mmCIF file of C-alpha atoms in Angstrom:
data_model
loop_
_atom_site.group_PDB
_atom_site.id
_atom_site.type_symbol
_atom_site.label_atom_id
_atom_site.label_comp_id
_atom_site.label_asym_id
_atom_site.label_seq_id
_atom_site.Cartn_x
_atom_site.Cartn_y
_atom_site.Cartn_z
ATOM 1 C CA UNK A 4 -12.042 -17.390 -9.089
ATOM 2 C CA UNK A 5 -10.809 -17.524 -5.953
ATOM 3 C CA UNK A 6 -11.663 -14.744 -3.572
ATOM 4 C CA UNK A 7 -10.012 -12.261 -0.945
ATOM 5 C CA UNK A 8 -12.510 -13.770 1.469
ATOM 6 C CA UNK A 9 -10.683 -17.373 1.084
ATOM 7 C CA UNK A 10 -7.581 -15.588 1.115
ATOM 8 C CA UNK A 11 -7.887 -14.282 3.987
ATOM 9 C CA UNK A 12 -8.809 -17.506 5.584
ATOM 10 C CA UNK A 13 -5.877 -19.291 4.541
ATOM 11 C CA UNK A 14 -4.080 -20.445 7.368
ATOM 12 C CA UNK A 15 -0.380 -20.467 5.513
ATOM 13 C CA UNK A 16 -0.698 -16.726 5.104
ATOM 14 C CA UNK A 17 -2.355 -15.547 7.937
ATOM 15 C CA UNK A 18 0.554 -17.019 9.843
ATOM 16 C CA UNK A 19 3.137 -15.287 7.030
ATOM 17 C CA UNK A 20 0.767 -11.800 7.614
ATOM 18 C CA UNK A 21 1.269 -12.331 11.433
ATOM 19 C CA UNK A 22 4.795 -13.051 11.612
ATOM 20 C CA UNK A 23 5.938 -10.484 9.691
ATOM 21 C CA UNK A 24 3.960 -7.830 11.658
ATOM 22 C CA UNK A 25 5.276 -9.275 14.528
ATOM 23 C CA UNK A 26 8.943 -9.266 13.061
ATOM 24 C CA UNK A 27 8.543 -5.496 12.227
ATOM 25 C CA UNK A 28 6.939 -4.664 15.712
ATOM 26 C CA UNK A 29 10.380 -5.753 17.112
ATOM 27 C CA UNK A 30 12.025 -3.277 14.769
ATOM 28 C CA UNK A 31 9.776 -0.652 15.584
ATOM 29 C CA UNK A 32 8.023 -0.330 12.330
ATOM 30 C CA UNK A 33 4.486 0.952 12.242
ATOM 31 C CA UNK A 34 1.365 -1.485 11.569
ATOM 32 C CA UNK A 35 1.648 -4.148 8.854
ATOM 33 C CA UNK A 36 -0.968 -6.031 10.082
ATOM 34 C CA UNK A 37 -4.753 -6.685 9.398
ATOM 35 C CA UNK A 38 -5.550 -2.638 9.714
ATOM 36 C CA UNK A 39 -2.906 -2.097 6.893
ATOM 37 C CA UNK A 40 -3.425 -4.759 4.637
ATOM 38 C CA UNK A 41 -7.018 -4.087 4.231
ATOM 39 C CA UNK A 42 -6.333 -0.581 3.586
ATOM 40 C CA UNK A 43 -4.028 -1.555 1.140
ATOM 41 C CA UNK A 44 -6.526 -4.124 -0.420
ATOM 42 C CA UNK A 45 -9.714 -1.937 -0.230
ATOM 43 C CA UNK A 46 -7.898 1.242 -2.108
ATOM 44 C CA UNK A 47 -5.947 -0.610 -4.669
ATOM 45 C CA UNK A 48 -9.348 -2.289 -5.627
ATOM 46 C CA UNK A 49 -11.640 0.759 -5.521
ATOM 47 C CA UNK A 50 -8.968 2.435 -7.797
ATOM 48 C CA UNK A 51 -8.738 0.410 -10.237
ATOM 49 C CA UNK A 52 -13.024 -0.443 -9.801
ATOM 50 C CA UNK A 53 -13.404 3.733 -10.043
ATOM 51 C CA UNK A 54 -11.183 3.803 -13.416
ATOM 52 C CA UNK A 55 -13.300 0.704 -15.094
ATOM 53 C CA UNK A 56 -11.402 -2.097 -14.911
ATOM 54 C CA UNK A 57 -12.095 -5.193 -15.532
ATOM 55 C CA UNK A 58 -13.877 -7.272 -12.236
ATOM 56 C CA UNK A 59 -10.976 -9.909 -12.910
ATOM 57 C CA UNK A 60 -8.650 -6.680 -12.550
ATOM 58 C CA UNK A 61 -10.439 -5.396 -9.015
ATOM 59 C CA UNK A 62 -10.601 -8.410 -7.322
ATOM 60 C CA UNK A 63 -6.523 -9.410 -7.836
ATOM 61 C CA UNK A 64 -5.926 -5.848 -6.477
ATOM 62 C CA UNK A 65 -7.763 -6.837 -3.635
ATOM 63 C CA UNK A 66 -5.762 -9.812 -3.022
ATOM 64 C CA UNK A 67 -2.890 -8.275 -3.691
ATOM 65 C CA UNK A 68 -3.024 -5.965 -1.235
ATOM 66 C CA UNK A 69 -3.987 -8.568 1.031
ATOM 67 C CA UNK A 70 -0.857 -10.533 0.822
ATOM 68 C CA UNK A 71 1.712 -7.848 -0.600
ATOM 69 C CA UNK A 72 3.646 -7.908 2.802
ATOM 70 C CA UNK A 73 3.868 -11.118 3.652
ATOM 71 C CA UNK A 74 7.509 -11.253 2.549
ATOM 72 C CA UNK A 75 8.175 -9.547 6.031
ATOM 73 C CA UNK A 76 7.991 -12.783 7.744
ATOM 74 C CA UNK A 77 11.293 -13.276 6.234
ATOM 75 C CA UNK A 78 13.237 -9.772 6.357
ATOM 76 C CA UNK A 79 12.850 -6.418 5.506
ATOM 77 C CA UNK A 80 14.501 -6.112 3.030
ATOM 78 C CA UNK A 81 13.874 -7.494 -0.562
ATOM 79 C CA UNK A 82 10.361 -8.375 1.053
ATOM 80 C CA UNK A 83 8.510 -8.006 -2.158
ATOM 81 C CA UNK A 84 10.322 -10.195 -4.056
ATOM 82 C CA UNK A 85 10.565 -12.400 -1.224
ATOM 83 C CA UNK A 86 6.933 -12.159 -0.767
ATOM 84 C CA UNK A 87 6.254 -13.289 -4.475
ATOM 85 C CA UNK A 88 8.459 -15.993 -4.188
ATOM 86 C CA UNK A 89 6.761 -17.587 -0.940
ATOM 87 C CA UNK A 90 3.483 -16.942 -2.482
ATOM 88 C CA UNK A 91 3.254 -18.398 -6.122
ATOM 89 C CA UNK A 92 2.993 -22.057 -4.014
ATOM 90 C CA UNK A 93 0.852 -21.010 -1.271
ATOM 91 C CA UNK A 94 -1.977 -19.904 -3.733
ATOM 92 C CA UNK A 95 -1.810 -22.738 -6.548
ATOM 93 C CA UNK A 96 -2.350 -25.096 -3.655
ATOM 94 C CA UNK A 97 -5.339 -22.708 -2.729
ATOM 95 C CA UNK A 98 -6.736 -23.072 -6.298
ATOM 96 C CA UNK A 99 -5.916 -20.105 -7.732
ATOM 97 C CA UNK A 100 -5.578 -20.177 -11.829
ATOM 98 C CA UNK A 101 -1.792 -19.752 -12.244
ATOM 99 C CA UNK A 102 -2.336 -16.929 -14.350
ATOM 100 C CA UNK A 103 -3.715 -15.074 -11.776
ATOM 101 C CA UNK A 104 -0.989 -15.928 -9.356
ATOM 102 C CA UNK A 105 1.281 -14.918 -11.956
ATOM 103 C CA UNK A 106 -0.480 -11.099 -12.112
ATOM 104 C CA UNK A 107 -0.558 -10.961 -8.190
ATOM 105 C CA UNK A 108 3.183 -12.482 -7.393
ATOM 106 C CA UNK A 109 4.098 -10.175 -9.919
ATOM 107 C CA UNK A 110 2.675 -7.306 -8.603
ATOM 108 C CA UNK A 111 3.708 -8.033 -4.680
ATOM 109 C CA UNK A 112 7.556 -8.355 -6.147
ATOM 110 C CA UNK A 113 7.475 -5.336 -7.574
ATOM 111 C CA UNK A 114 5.648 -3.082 -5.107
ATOM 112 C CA UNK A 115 8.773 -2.104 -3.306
ATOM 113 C CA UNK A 116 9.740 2.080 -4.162
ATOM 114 C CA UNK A 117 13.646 0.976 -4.167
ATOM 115 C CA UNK A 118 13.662 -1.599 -6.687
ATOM 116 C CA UNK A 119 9.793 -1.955 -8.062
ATOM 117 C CA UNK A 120 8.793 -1.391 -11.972
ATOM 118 C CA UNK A 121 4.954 -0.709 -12.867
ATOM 119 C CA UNK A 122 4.054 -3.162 -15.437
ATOM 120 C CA UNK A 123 0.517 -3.658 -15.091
ATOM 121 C CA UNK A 124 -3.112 -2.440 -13.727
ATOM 122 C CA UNK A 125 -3.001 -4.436 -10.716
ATOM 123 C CA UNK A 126 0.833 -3.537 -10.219
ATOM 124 C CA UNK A 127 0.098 0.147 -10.411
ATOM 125 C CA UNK A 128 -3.243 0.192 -8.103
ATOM 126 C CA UNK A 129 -0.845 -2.008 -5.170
ATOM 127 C CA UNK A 130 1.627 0.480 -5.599
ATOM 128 C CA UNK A 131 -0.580 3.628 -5.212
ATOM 129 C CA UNK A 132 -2.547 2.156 -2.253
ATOM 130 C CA UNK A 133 0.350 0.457 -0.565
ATOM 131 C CA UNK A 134 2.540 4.021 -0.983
ATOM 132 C CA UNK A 135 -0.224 6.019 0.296
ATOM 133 C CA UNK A 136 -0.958 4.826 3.530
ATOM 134 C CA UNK A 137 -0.210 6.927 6.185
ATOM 135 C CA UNK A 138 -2.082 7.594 9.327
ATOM 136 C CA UNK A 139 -1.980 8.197 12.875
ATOM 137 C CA UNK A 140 -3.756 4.356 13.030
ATOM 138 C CA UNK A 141 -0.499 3.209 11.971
ATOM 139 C CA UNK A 142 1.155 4.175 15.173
ATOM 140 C CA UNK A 143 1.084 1.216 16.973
ATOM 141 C CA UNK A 144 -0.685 1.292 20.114
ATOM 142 C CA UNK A 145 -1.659 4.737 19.471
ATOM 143 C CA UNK A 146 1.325 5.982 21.472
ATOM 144 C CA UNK A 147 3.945 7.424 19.166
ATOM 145 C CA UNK A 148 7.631 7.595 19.655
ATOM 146 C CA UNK A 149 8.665 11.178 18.942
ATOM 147 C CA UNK A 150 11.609 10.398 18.764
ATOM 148 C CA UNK A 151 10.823 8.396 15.721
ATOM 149 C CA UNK A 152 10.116 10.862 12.464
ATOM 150 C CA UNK A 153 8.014 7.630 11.084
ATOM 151 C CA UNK A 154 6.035 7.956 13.987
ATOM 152 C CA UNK A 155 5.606 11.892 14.249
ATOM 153 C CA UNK A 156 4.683 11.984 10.823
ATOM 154 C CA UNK A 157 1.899 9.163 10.946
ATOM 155 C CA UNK A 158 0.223 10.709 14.236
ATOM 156 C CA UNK A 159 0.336 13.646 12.592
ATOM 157 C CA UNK A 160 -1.762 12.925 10.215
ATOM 158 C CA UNK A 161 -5.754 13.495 11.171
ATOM 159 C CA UNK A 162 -7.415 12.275 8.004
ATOM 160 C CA UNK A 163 -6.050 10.582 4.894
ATOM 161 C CA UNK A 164 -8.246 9.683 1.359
ATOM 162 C CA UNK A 165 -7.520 8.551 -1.692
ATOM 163 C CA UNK A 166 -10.055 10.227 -4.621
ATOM 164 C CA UNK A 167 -10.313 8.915 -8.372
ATOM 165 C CA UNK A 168 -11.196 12.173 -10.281
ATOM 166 C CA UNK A 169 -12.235 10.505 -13.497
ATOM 167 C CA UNK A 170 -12.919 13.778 -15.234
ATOM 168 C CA UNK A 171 -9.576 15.256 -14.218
ATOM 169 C CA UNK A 172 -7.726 12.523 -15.166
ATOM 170 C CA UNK A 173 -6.174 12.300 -11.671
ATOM 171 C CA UNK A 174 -5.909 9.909 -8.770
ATOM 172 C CA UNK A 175 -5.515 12.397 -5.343
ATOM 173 C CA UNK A 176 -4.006 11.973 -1.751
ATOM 174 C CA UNK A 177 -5.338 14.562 0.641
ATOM 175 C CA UNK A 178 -4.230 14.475 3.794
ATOM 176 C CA UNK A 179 -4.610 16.510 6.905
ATOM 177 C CA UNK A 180 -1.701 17.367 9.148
ATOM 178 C CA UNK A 181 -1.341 18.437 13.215
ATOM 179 C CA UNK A 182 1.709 20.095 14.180
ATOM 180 C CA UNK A 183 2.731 16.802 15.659
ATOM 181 C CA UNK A 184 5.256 16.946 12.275
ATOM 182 C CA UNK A 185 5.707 19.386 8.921
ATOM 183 C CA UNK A 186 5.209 18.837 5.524
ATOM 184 C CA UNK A 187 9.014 18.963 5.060
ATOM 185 C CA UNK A 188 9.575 16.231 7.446
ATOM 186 C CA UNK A 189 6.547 13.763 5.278
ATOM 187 C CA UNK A 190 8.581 14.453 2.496
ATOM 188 C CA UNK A 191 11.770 13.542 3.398
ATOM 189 C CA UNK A 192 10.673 10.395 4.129
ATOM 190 C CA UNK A 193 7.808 9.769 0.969
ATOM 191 C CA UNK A 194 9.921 11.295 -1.798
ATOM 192 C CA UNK A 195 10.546 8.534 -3.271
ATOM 193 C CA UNK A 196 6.746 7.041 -2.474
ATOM 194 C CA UNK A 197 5.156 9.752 -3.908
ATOM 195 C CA UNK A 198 7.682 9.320 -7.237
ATOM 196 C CA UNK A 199 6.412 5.568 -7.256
ATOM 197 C CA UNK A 200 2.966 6.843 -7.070
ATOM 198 C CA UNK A 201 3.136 9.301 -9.891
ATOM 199 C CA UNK A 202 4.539 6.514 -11.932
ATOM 200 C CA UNK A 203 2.128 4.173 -11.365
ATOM 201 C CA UNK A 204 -1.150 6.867 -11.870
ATOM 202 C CA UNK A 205 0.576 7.533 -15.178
ATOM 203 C CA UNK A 206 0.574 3.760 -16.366
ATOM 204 C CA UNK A 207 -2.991 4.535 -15.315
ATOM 205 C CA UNK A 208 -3.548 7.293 -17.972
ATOM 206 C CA UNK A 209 -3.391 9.255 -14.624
ATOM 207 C CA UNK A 210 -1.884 12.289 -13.284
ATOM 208 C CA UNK A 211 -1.056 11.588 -9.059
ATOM 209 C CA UNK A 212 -1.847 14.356 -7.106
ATOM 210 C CA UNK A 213 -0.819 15.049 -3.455
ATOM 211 C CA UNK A 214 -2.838 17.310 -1.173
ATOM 212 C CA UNK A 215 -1.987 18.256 1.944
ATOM 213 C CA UNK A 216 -3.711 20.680 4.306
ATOM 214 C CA UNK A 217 -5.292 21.863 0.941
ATOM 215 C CA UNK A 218 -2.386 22.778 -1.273
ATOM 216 C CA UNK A 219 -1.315 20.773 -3.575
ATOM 217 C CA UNK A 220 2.102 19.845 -3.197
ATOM 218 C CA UNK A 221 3.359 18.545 -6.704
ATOM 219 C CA UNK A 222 2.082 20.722 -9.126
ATOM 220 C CA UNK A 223 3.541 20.086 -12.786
#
């Protein structure tokens, strides 16, 4: 099986992971670089590694979150599906087995809150870690445009962990928040994140949780 270590090495995508970064720099975006993607790659991976999945299972999370932005190199928008598109080529030629290029192209098209569908482990695990990431480590340069409510709400935000409660039944985003922004304002711009998320913990057998300064913010 080919691992996230090769992936990473591969020259055709670390050119697609830098130009896209770079492309969303220019639109003042916050990081979707290296520091993201491995985020991304490490939580979807420890998810589904924490809920006992199969190793097959962890390690196409991995990649997946490795490589689920690379669609940015082309635009913004649709860059999932783009994404999938540019890489069902790049990893056959890297010796992937197609079947597990089908899970992960499948996965990276559909990872998108405005047009994404949950249809698998790996899917749901992207989706969750991808969603979820939001720090003040995001802010590029660590100097935040305040003018920018991305940007107040990621600096804002002091510590951020992801926590598979097995015995709960629950996969948990706790965050903690400066005065920099407000709860409100993280909302209004994760609504429809955090919907994603609760969707995808659910094709889990999972209930999503979101903590935040220690109250739990979507209680059924």
């Amino acid at each position: 099986m080919i691992t996230l270590q090769e992936i990473k090495q591969n020259d055709t995508i670390r050119a697609l992971v830098r130009a896209g970064n770079n492309y969303l720099a220019a639109l003042g975006y916050t990081d979707h670089g290296p520091r993201h993607l491995g985020y991304v790659s490490s939580t979807a991976s420890t998810i589904l590694r924490e809920l006992g999945f199969p190793e097959r299972d962890v390690q196409l999370a991995a990649i997946a979150g490795w490589v689920h932005d690379v669609g940015n190199s082309v635009n913004r928008h649709d860059h999932g599906p783009n994404g999938a598109v540019l890489l069902f080529p790049i990893l056959l030629d890297a010796g992937m087995d197609v079947n597990d290029a089908v899970e992960i192209i499948t996965a990276v098209g559909n990872h998108e809150e405005q047009s994404g569908f949950v249809s698998s482990a790996v899917s749901a695990a992207l989706a969750i870690a991808d969603k979820s990431d939001a720090h003040k480590s995001r802010v590029r340069n660590g100097k935040p445009d305040l003018n920018d409510p991305h940007d107040r709400v990621n600096f804002s935000i002091q510590e951020n962990q992801v926590i598979v409660d097995k015995e709960r039944h629950a996969i948990r985003q706790e965050l903690q928040m400066d005065e920099t922004s407000s709860v409100m304002e993280y909302l209004s711009i994760y609504m429809s994140r955090i919907l994603m998320c609760e969707q995808a913990a659910a094709f889990l057998g999972q209930r999503f949780e979101l903590v935040i300064n220690g109250s739990l913010i979507n209680k059924a």
